[in-house]
Tab-separated table of C-alpha atoms and ligand atoms in Angstrom:
chain	number	residue	atom	x	y	z
O	14	MET	CA	77.931	-39.350	40.011
O	15	LYS	CA	79.721	-42.322	38.492
O	16	SER	CA	77.567	-44.466	36.194
O	17	PHE	CA	76.361	-47.790	37.608
O	18	ARG	CA	74.084	-50.717	36.805
O	19	PHE	CA	70.685	-50.531	38.487
O	20	LEU	CA	69.243	-53.969	39.196
O	21	ASN	CA	65.751	-54.971	40.310
O	22	PRO	CA	65.893	-58.507	41.770
O	23	ALA	CA	62.626	-60.411	42.224
O	24	SER	CA	63.776	-62.314	45.329
O	25	LEU	CA	66.184	-62.054	48.231
O	26	ASP	CA	68.324	-64.882	46.839
O	27	GLU	CA	68.579	-63.069	43.521
O	28	ALA	CA	69.508	-59.831	45.292
O	29	ILE	CA	72.319	-61.569	47.179
O	30	ALA	CA	73.504	-63.365	44.027
O	31	LEU	CA	73.608	-60.081	42.086
O	32	ALA	CA	75.598	-58.397	44.859
O	33	THR	CA	78.092	-61.228	45.271
O	34	ALA	CA	78.611	-62.299	41.619
O	35	PRO	CA	82.315	-62.446	40.601
O	36	ASP	CA	81.767	-59.521	38.191
O	37	ALA	CA	79.669	-57.462	40.667
O	38	GLY	CA	82.482	-55.071	41.561
O	39	ASP	CA	81.442	-52.683	44.316
O	40	ALA	CA	77.760	-53.580	44.814
O	41	ARG	CA	75.451	-51.698	47.192
O	42	PHE	CA	71.918	-52.399	48.308
O	43	LEU	CA	69.397	-49.616	47.878
O	44	ALA	CA	66.432	-49.233	50.235
O	45	GLY	CA	64.836	-45.778	50.647
O	46	GLY	CA	67.940	-44.086	49.226
O	47	GLN	CA	67.953	-41.306	51.838
O	48	ASP	CA	71.586	-41.965	52.693
O	49	LEU	CA	72.998	-43.995	49.804
O	50	LEU	CA	72.019	-41.526	47.082
O	51	THR	CA	73.638	-38.632	48.977
O	52	GLU	CA	76.761	-40.733	49.401
O	53	MET	CA	76.809	-41.393	45.662
O	54	GLN	CA	76.210	-37.737	44.774
O	55	GLU	CA	79.085	-36.751	47.056
O	56	HIS	CA	81.405	-39.487	45.637
O	57	LEU	CA	81.635	-41.157	49.048
O	58	ALA	CA	80.190	-44.310	47.508
O	59	GLU	CA	80.861	-45.160	43.866
O	60	PRO	CA	79.175	-48.507	43.289
O	61	ASP	CA	79.374	-50.469	40.050
O	62	ARG	CA	76.016	-52.090	40.890
O	63	VAL	CA	73.052	-50.782	42.830
O	64	VAL	CA	70.782	-53.652	43.856
O	65	ASN	CA	67.306	-52.347	44.605
O	66	LEU	CA	65.779	-54.126	47.610
O	67	LYS	CA	62.405	-52.452	47.054
O	68	SER	CA	61.732	-54.865	44.193
O	69	VAL	CA	61.974	-57.842	46.586
O	70	PRO	CA	58.494	-58.719	47.883
O	71	GLY	CA	57.796	-59.384	51.578
O	72	LEU	CA	60.614	-57.425	53.186
O	73	ASP	CA	58.374	-54.662	54.522
O	74	ARG	CA	56.111	-56.495	56.984
O	75	ILE	CA	55.396	-55.324	60.518
O	76	GLU	CA	53.909	-58.193	62.564
O	77	ALA	CA	53.146	-58.123	66.282
O	78	GLY	CA	52.167	-61.453	67.845
O	79	GLY	CA	53.454	-64.730	69.228
O	80	GLY	CA	55.470	-62.947	71.906
O	81	ARG	CA	57.420	-60.680	69.579
O	82	LEU	CA	57.440	-57.884	67.050
O	83	ARG	CA	58.938	-58.656	63.645
O	84	VAL	CA	59.848	-55.697	61.464
O	85	GLY	CA	61.079	-56.298	57.922
O	86	ALA	CA	64.097	-54.285	56.810
O	87	LEU	CA	62.055	-52.439	54.182
O	88	ALA	CA	59.376	-51.195	56.622
O	89	THR	CA	59.373	-47.415	56.449
O	90	LEU	CA	59.933	-45.212	59.473
O	91	VAL	CA	56.559	-43.548	59.046
O	92	ARG	CA	54.874	-46.934	59.497
O	93	LEU	CA	56.898	-47.661	62.643
O	94	GLU	CA	55.935	-44.263	63.958
O	95	ARG	CA	52.207	-44.814	63.355
O	96	GLU	CA	51.572	-48.543	63.826
O	97	ALA	CA	49.191	-48.839	66.809
O	98	ALA	CA	50.767	-52.008	68.270
O	99	VAL	CA	54.256	-50.492	68.143
O	100	ARG	CA	53.103	-47.283	69.813
O	101	ALA	CA	51.339	-49.226	72.561
O	102	ARG	CA	53.926	-51.914	73.374
O	103	TRP	CA	57.284	-50.750	71.991
O	104	ALA	CA	56.934	-47.007	72.586
O	105	ALA	CA	60.679	-46.295	72.446
O	106	LEU	CA	60.746	-47.592	68.858
O	107	SER	CA	57.807	-45.517	67.610
O	108	GLU	CA	59.128	-42.427	69.439
O	109	ALA	CA	62.587	-42.939	67.922
O	110	ALA	CA	61.082	-43.351	64.435
O	111	ALA	CA	59.022	-40.178	64.913
O	112	SER	CA	62.175	-38.244	65.859
O	113	VAL	CA	64.015	-39.035	62.606
O	114	ALA	CA	64.468	-36.266	60.043
O	115	SER	CA	61.301	-34.902	58.385
O	116	PRO	CA	57.976	-36.552	57.429
O	117	GLN	CA	59.078	-36.678	53.785
O	118	ILE	CA	62.287	-38.529	54.668
O	119	ARG	CA	60.481	-40.853	57.103
O	120	SER	CA	58.057	-41.864	54.391
O	121	CYS	CA	60.940	-43.182	52.224
O	122	ALA	CA	63.564	-44.203	54.790
O	123	THR	CA	63.521	-47.797	55.984
O	124	LEU	CA	64.454	-49.673	59.141
O	125	GLY	CA	67.363	-51.503	57.444
O	126	GLY	CA	68.721	-48.322	55.867
O	127	ASN	CA	68.473	-46.466	59.139
O	128	LEU	CA	70.465	-49.140	60.966
O	129	CYS	CA	73.104	-49.317	58.202
O	130	GLN	CA	73.434	-45.594	57.430
O	131	ARG	CA	76.927	-44.108	57.371
O	132	PRO	CA	78.306	-41.470	59.757
O	133	ARG	CA	77.346	-37.819	59.513
O	134	CYS	CA	80.695	-36.433	60.698
O	135	ALA	CA	81.453	-33.394	58.494
O	136	TYR	CA	84.961	-34.664	57.751
O	137	TYR	CA	83.557	-37.978	56.534
O	138	ARG	CA	80.944	-36.205	54.407
O	139	ILE	CA	83.416	-33.790	52.747
O	140	GLU	CA	84.634	-35.536	49.604
O	141	GLU	CA	88.076	-33.932	49.747
O	142	ALA	CA	88.820	-34.891	53.375
O	143	ARG	CA	90.522	-38.301	53.325
O	144	CYS	CA	89.788	-39.122	56.931
O	145	LEU	CA	90.359	-42.385	58.774
O	146	LYS	CA	86.822	-43.546	57.906
O	147	LYS	CA	87.666	-43.243	54.203
O	148	GLY	CA	90.972	-45.083	54.386
O	149	GLY	CA	93.106	-42.100	55.454
O	150	THR	CA	95.460	-42.035	58.405
O	151	GLU	CA	93.834	-39.456	60.670
O	152	CYS	CA	90.546	-38.649	62.378
O	153	PHE	CA	90.389	-34.914	61.731
O	154	ALA	CA	87.818	-34.423	64.507
O	155	TYR	CA	90.572	-35.152	67.021
O	156	GLY	CA	92.162	-31.733	67.474
O	157	GLY	CA	89.768	-30.294	64.857
O	158	SER	CA	86.079	-29.453	64.820
O	159	ASN	CA	84.603	-31.887	67.358
O	160	LYS	CA	81.435	-30.346	68.777
O	161	TYR	CA	79.381	-33.254	67.388
O	162	SER	CA	81.919	-36.023	68.051
O	163	ALA	CA	81.935	-38.939	70.468
O	164	ILE	CA	82.412	-38.547	74.212
O	165	LEU	CA	82.237	-42.292	74.872
O	166	GLY	CA	84.048	-45.113	73.064
O	167	GLY	CA	85.977	-42.730	70.803
O	168	GLY	CA	89.335	-43.474	69.167
O	169	PRO	CA	90.921	-43.908	66.756
O	170	SER	CA	87.782	-42.460	65.105
O	171	TRP	CA	85.406	-40.160	67.002
O	172	ILE	CA	82.273	-40.458	64.843
O	173	VAL	CA	78.919	-40.836	66.553
O	174	HIS	CA	76.452	-43.364	65.231
O	175	PRO	CA	73.646	-41.333	63.616
O	176	SER	CA	70.744	-43.793	63.878
O	177	ASP	CA	67.839	-42.989	66.195
O	178	LEU	CA	66.323	-46.446	65.792
O	179	ALA	CA	69.437	-48.331	66.872
O	180	PRO	CA	69.548	-47.153	70.528
O	181	ALA	CA	65.802	-47.691	70.882
O	182	LEU	CA	66.043	-51.230	69.524
O	183	VAL	CA	69.075	-52.047	71.693
O	184	ALA	CA	67.156	-50.848	74.759
O	185	LEU	CA	64.277	-53.111	73.665
O	186	ASP	CA	66.682	-56.078	73.411
O	187	ALA	CA	66.179	-56.556	69.663
O	188	GLU	CA	67.808	-59.191	67.511
O	189	ILE	CA	68.875	-58.505	63.911
O	190	VAL	CA	68.584	-61.081	61.150
O	191	LEU	CA	71.141	-61.078	58.312
O	192	ARG	CA	71.205	-63.160	55.158
O	193	GLY	CA	74.127	-63.631	52.802
O	194	ALA	CA	75.504	-66.144	50.311
O	195	GLY	CA	76.465	-68.409	53.243
O	196	GLY	CA	72.978	-68.444	54.783
O	197	GLU	CA	71.257	-66.676	57.665
O	198	ARG	CA	72.655	-65.461	60.967
O	199	ARG	CA	70.979	-63.761	63.923
O	200	LEU	CA	72.632	-61.628	66.535
O	201	PRO	CA	71.681	-59.224	69.281
O	202	LEU	CA	71.498	-55.804	67.624
O	203	GLU	CA	74.096	-54.583	70.112
O	204	LYS	CA	76.620	-57.017	68.562
O	205	PHE	CA	75.886	-55.752	65.036
O	206	TYR	CA	77.851	-52.560	65.744
O	207	VAL	CA	81.619	-52.421	66.290
O	208	LEU	CA	83.729	-49.764	67.948
O	209	PRO	CA	86.422	-48.211	65.743
O	210	ALA	CA	89.101	-49.654	68.031
O	211	ASP	CA	87.688	-53.180	67.761
O	212	GLY	CA	87.430	-53.770	64.033
O	213	ASP	CA	87.810	-52.262	60.573
O	214	VAL	CA	87.723	-48.529	61.274
O	215	THR	CA	86.133	-47.840	57.867
O	216	LYS	CA	83.014	-49.812	58.877
O	217	GLU	CA	80.451	-49.429	61.669
O	218	THR	CA	78.888	-52.897	61.542
O	219	VAL	CA	79.737	-56.567	61.122
O	220	LEU	CA	77.707	-56.706	57.874
O	221	ALA	CA	79.711	-58.633	55.266
O	222	PRO	CA	79.763	-57.629	51.576
O	223	GLY	CA	76.605	-58.942	49.903
O	224	GLU	CA	74.863	-59.551	53.234
O	225	VAL	CA	71.340	-58.167	53.665
O	226	VAL	CA	69.534	-57.133	56.828
O	227	THR	CA	66.228	-58.967	56.451
O	228	GLU	CA	64.428	-58.128	59.692
O	229	VAL	CA	64.607	-57.119	63.318
O	230	VAL	CA	62.857	-59.159	66.006
O	231	VAL	CA	61.895	-57.517	69.296
O	232	PRO	CA	60.601	-59.525	72.275
O	233	GLU	CA	57.172	-58.718	73.687
O	234	PRO	CA	57.714	-56.576	76.797
O	235	PRO	CA	56.663	-58.301	80.042
O	236	ALA	CA	53.900	-57.016	82.317
O	237	GLY	CA	54.881	-53.732	83.947
O	238	ALA	CA	57.308	-52.840	81.152
O	239	ARG	CA	57.503	-49.373	79.685
O	240	SER	CA	59.963	-47.655	77.362
O	241	THR	CA	60.744	-44.260	75.929
O	242	TYR	CA	63.157	-42.421	73.611
O	243	LEU	CA	64.297	-38.857	74.287
O	244	LYS	CA	66.421	-36.928	71.817
O	245	PHE	CA	68.002	-33.499	71.905
O	246	ARG	CA	68.756	-31.808	68.580
O	247	GLU	CA	70.072	-28.363	67.760
O	248	ARG	CA	67.372	-27.648	65.207
O	249	GLU	CA	63.897	-28.607	66.379
O	250	SER	CA	62.338	-28.991	62.905
O	251	TYR	CA	64.611	-31.921	61.986
O	252	ASP	CA	68.124	-32.879	62.918
O	253	PHE	CA	70.360	-35.693	64.057
O	254	ALA	CA	70.735	-36.276	67.813
O	255	LEU	CA	73.261	-34.208	69.728
O	256	ALA	CA	72.431	-36.711	72.429
O	257	ALA	CA	69.638	-39.221	72.947
O	258	VAL	CA	68.575	-41.900	75.379
O	259	ALA	CA	66.410	-44.975	75.054
O	260	ALA	CA	65.253	-46.551	78.296
O	261	SER	CA	63.236	-49.691	78.876
O	262	LEU	CA	62.206	-50.639	82.417
O	263	VAL	CA	60.043	-53.143	84.203
O	264	LEU	CA	58.600	-51.534	87.325
O	265	GLN	CA	56.682	-53.285	90.116
O	266	ASP	CA	55.124	-50.976	92.716
O	267	GLY	CA	57.640	-48.287	91.729
O	268	VAL	CA	60.643	-50.624	92.153
O	269	VAL	CA	62.880	-51.303	89.128
O	270	ARG	CA	62.960	-55.023	88.285
O	271	THR	CA	64.787	-54.843	84.935
O	272	ALA	CA	66.463	-51.947	83.133
O	273	ARG	CA	68.068	-51.419	79.737
O	274	ILE	CA	69.473	-48.012	78.860
O	275	CYS	CA	71.146	-47.106	75.577
O	276	LEU	CA	72.571	-43.728	74.580
O	277	GLY	CA	72.606	-42.233	71.075
O	278	GLY	CA	74.580	-39.379	69.505
O	279	VAL	CA	77.476	-39.717	71.955
O	280	ALA	CA	79.474	-42.768	70.811
O	281	PRO	CA	80.505	-44.528	67.573
O	282	VAL	CA	77.954	-47.246	68.384
O	283	PRO	CA	74.624	-47.264	70.229
O	284	TRP	CA	76.042	-47.079	73.761
O	285	ARG	CA	74.653	-49.418	76.451
O	286	ALA	CA	74.960	-48.011	79.958
O	287	PRO	CA	75.311	-51.104	82.204
O	288	GLN	CA	76.460	-49.142	85.277
O	289	ALA	CA	73.303	-47.038	85.103
O	290	GLU	CA	71.183	-50.167	84.695
O	291	ALA	CA	72.863	-51.782	87.729
O	292	ALA	CA	72.334	-48.645	89.812
O	293	LEU	CA	68.580	-48.897	89.213
O	294	LEU	CA	67.939	-52.573	89.915
O	295	GLY	CA	65.853	-53.411	92.978
O	296	ARG	CA	65.430	-49.771	93.961
O	297	ARG	CA	62.486	-47.382	94.066
O	298	LEU	CA	62.711	-45.016	91.091
O	299	ASP	CA	62.624	-41.431	92.346
O	300	ALA	CA	64.428	-38.209	91.411
O	301	ALA	CA	67.517	-39.029	93.492
O	302	LEU	CA	67.907	-42.478	91.941
O	303	ALA	CA	67.366	-41.099	88.410
O	304	LYS	CA	70.167	-38.572	89.026
O	305	GLN	CA	72.455	-41.281	90.354
O	306	ALA	CA	71.786	-43.538	87.343
O	307	ALA	CA	72.382	-40.614	84.949
O	308	ALA	CA	75.766	-39.938	86.581
O	309	ALA	CA	76.652	-43.635	86.277
O	310	ALA	CA	75.695	-43.640	82.577
O	311	LEU	CA	78.219	-40.889	81.826
O	312	ALA	CA	80.916	-41.968	84.291
O	313	GLY	CA	83.378	-43.013	81.579
O	314	ALA	CA	82.877	-39.993	79.312
O	315	ALA	CA	86.037	-38.520	77.770
O	316	PRO	CA	85.029	-35.374	75.861
O	317	LEU	CA	87.168	-33.604	73.271
O	318	GLU	CA	87.834	-29.817	73.293
O	319	GLN	CA	84.401	-28.718	72.028
O	320	ASN	CA	81.920	-31.290	73.284
O	321	ALA	CA	82.045	-31.459	77.107
O	322	PHE	CA	78.541	-29.932	76.983
O	323	LYS	CA	77.270	-33.357	75.910
O	324	ILE	CA	77.896	-34.744	79.415
O	325	PRO	CA	75.346	-32.621	81.344
O	326	LEU	CA	73.040	-32.702	78.311
O	327	THR	CA	73.004	-36.510	78.203
O	328	LYS	CA	72.697	-36.810	81.988
O	329	THR	CA	69.628	-34.581	81.865
O	330	LEU	CA	68.089	-36.721	79.122
O	331	VAL	CA	68.702	-39.911	81.131
O	332	GLU	CA	67.135	-38.380	84.245
O	333	ARG	CA	64.128	-37.102	82.310
O	334	ALA	CA	63.591	-40.408	80.527
O	335	LEU	CA	63.700	-42.372	83.790
O	336	LEU	CA	61.366	-39.992	85.587
O	337	ALA	CA	58.951	-40.047	82.661
O	338	LEU	CA	58.842	-43.855	82.949
O	339	ALA	CA	58.356	-43.664	86.722
O	340	ARG	CA	55.255	-41.485	86.390
G	27	LIG	C1	68.166	-34.370	55.868
G	27	LIG	C2	68.313	-35.679	56.572
G	27	LIG	C3	68.091	-35.756	57.928
G	27	LIG	C4	68.221	-36.966	58.595
G	27	LIG	N1	67.976	-37.028	59.949
G	27	LIG	C5	68.083	-38.208	60.597
G	27	LIG	C6	67.786	-38.335	61.969
G	27	LIG	O1	67.420	-37.362	62.636
G	27	LIG	N2	67.911	-39.551	62.548
G	27	LIG	C7	68.300	-40.670	61.862
G	27	LIG	O2	68.371	-41.749	62.425
G	27	LIG	N3	68.578	-40.572	60.540
G	27	LIG	C8	68.469	-39.391	59.908
G	27	LIG	N4	68.730	-39.310	58.578
G	27	LIG	C9	69.227	-40.469	57.904
G	27	LIG	C10	68.091	-41.283	57.339
G	27	LIG	O3	67.122	-41.569	58.302
G	27	LIG	C11	68.648	-42.563	57.012
G	27	LIG	O4	69.626	-42.280	56.089
G	27	LIG	C12	67.589	-43.452	56.432
G	27	LIG	O5	66.854	-44.045	57.480
G	27	LIG	C13	68.238	-44.482	55.628
G	27	LIG	O6	67.239	-45.365	55.204
G	27	LIG	P1	67.078	-45.652	53.672
G	27	LIG	O7	66.073	-46.721	53.582
G	27	LIG	O8	66.821	-44.414	52.922
G	27	LIG	O9	68.527	-46.238	53.352
G	27	LIG	P2	69.424	-46.168	52.052
G	27	LIG	O10	69.916	-44.801	51.832
G	27	LIG	O11	68.757	-46.849	50.911
G	27	LIG	O12	70.625	-47.095	52.561
G	27	LIG	C14	71.490	-46.655	53.581
G	27	LIG	C15	72.640	-47.639	53.709
G	27	LIG	O13	72.172	-48.870	54.199
G	27	LIG	C16	72.402	-49.927	53.266
G	27	LIG	N5	71.203	-50.749	53.347
G	27	LIG	C17	69.928	-50.314	53.248
G	27	LIG	N6	69.080	-51.318	53.483
G	27	LIG	C18	69.827	-52.412	53.729
G	27	LIG	C19	69.540	-53.772	54.054
G	27	LIG	N7	68.274	-54.197	54.196
G	27	LIG	N8	70.566	-54.639	54.237
G	27	LIG	C20	71.845	-54.210	54.123
G	27	LIG	N9	72.187	-52.940	53.825
G	27	LIG	C21	71.186	-52.051	53.641
G	27	LIG	C22	72.626	-49.253	51.934
G	27	LIG	O14	73.448	-50.000	51.091
G	27	LIG	C23	73.296	-47.959	52.363
G	27	LIG	O15	74.674	-48.189	52.614
G	27	LIG	C24	68.580	-38.117	57.883
G	27	LIG	C25	68.804	-38.057	56.504
G	27	LIG	C26	68.671	-36.854	55.852
G	27	LIG	C27	68.890	-36.817	54.373
């Protein structure tokens, strides 16, 4: 690991100033370290400065009230998994948090770090492979080993976004709050992520250098709302999603009044499924409708040589999630 300066700011403003100072070089924020430290060990990240966000007070709150849930970027996943209000009213979020990695990792990993974590594609993680994500000219998954790659929204990179929390929060219509040297900005979480074809292929988000995720704000679900997160992984003990679905519905007498569906593990960003949502609206949710919505969610899928299995897998997850919410 390359040597670096480790800095413990006492405030958010100080953290941003330390990361954006003219002599900062490559500065990175550290939260739970469950991704960043591995990146540094593997020479994927070689920062000159590591700015520790854990020394900034007040970034770890979880507050439910006033028509919304506010979760600070430093809130750990174990707290999101266990917090009674989150389990009761934002079930998809607590279920997604509970599905991440192992209890040890969840007790260190934070919301902000989970949303900003880097891809898990083996080519990206191998130091020697200079893939498109690392400034190279080629996505080696295309025509290479692509069992775990994207089936939706792929090209010119076929990574899948690894976060479990992101699809759940998109399905719950969350907003993300960012703060940088130029002030604060808020955007729908969905707009935080960018497809490889739409921006800088070496990045997954619109986060600017020196900008901090401060919190995520989730609206209070209306009466009749329910949500869930279903994930399929190869290794049951702990693993990233081969495919996942977050669904949030408002049902009245069994009829779908609003629907938000977001897929995980299948696209370079958390993947909204608007055709599936449209197929559900105003209709009674039964097995036939769940199947129809699942087919609509995967209608645009374009698998590579080794990952067509993700299509029936993801359809099954969508069907199961919808039927679980209908019960
Ligand atoms: C064995 C293993 C299994 C895993 N399994 C899963 C899984 O199943 N599902 C899943 O979703 N994840 C999984 N992960 C990834 C892990 O959950 C995430 O890496 C973790 O949530 C990151 O959080 P952190 O607080 O440790 O982030 P860090 O490692 O501290 O940071 C991660 C990245 O985010 C940036 N960052 C952190 N906080 C902020 C902020 N507030 N503002 C701006 N930038 C920030 C850092 O600079 C860094 O680039 C796994 C990790 C391991 C090691």
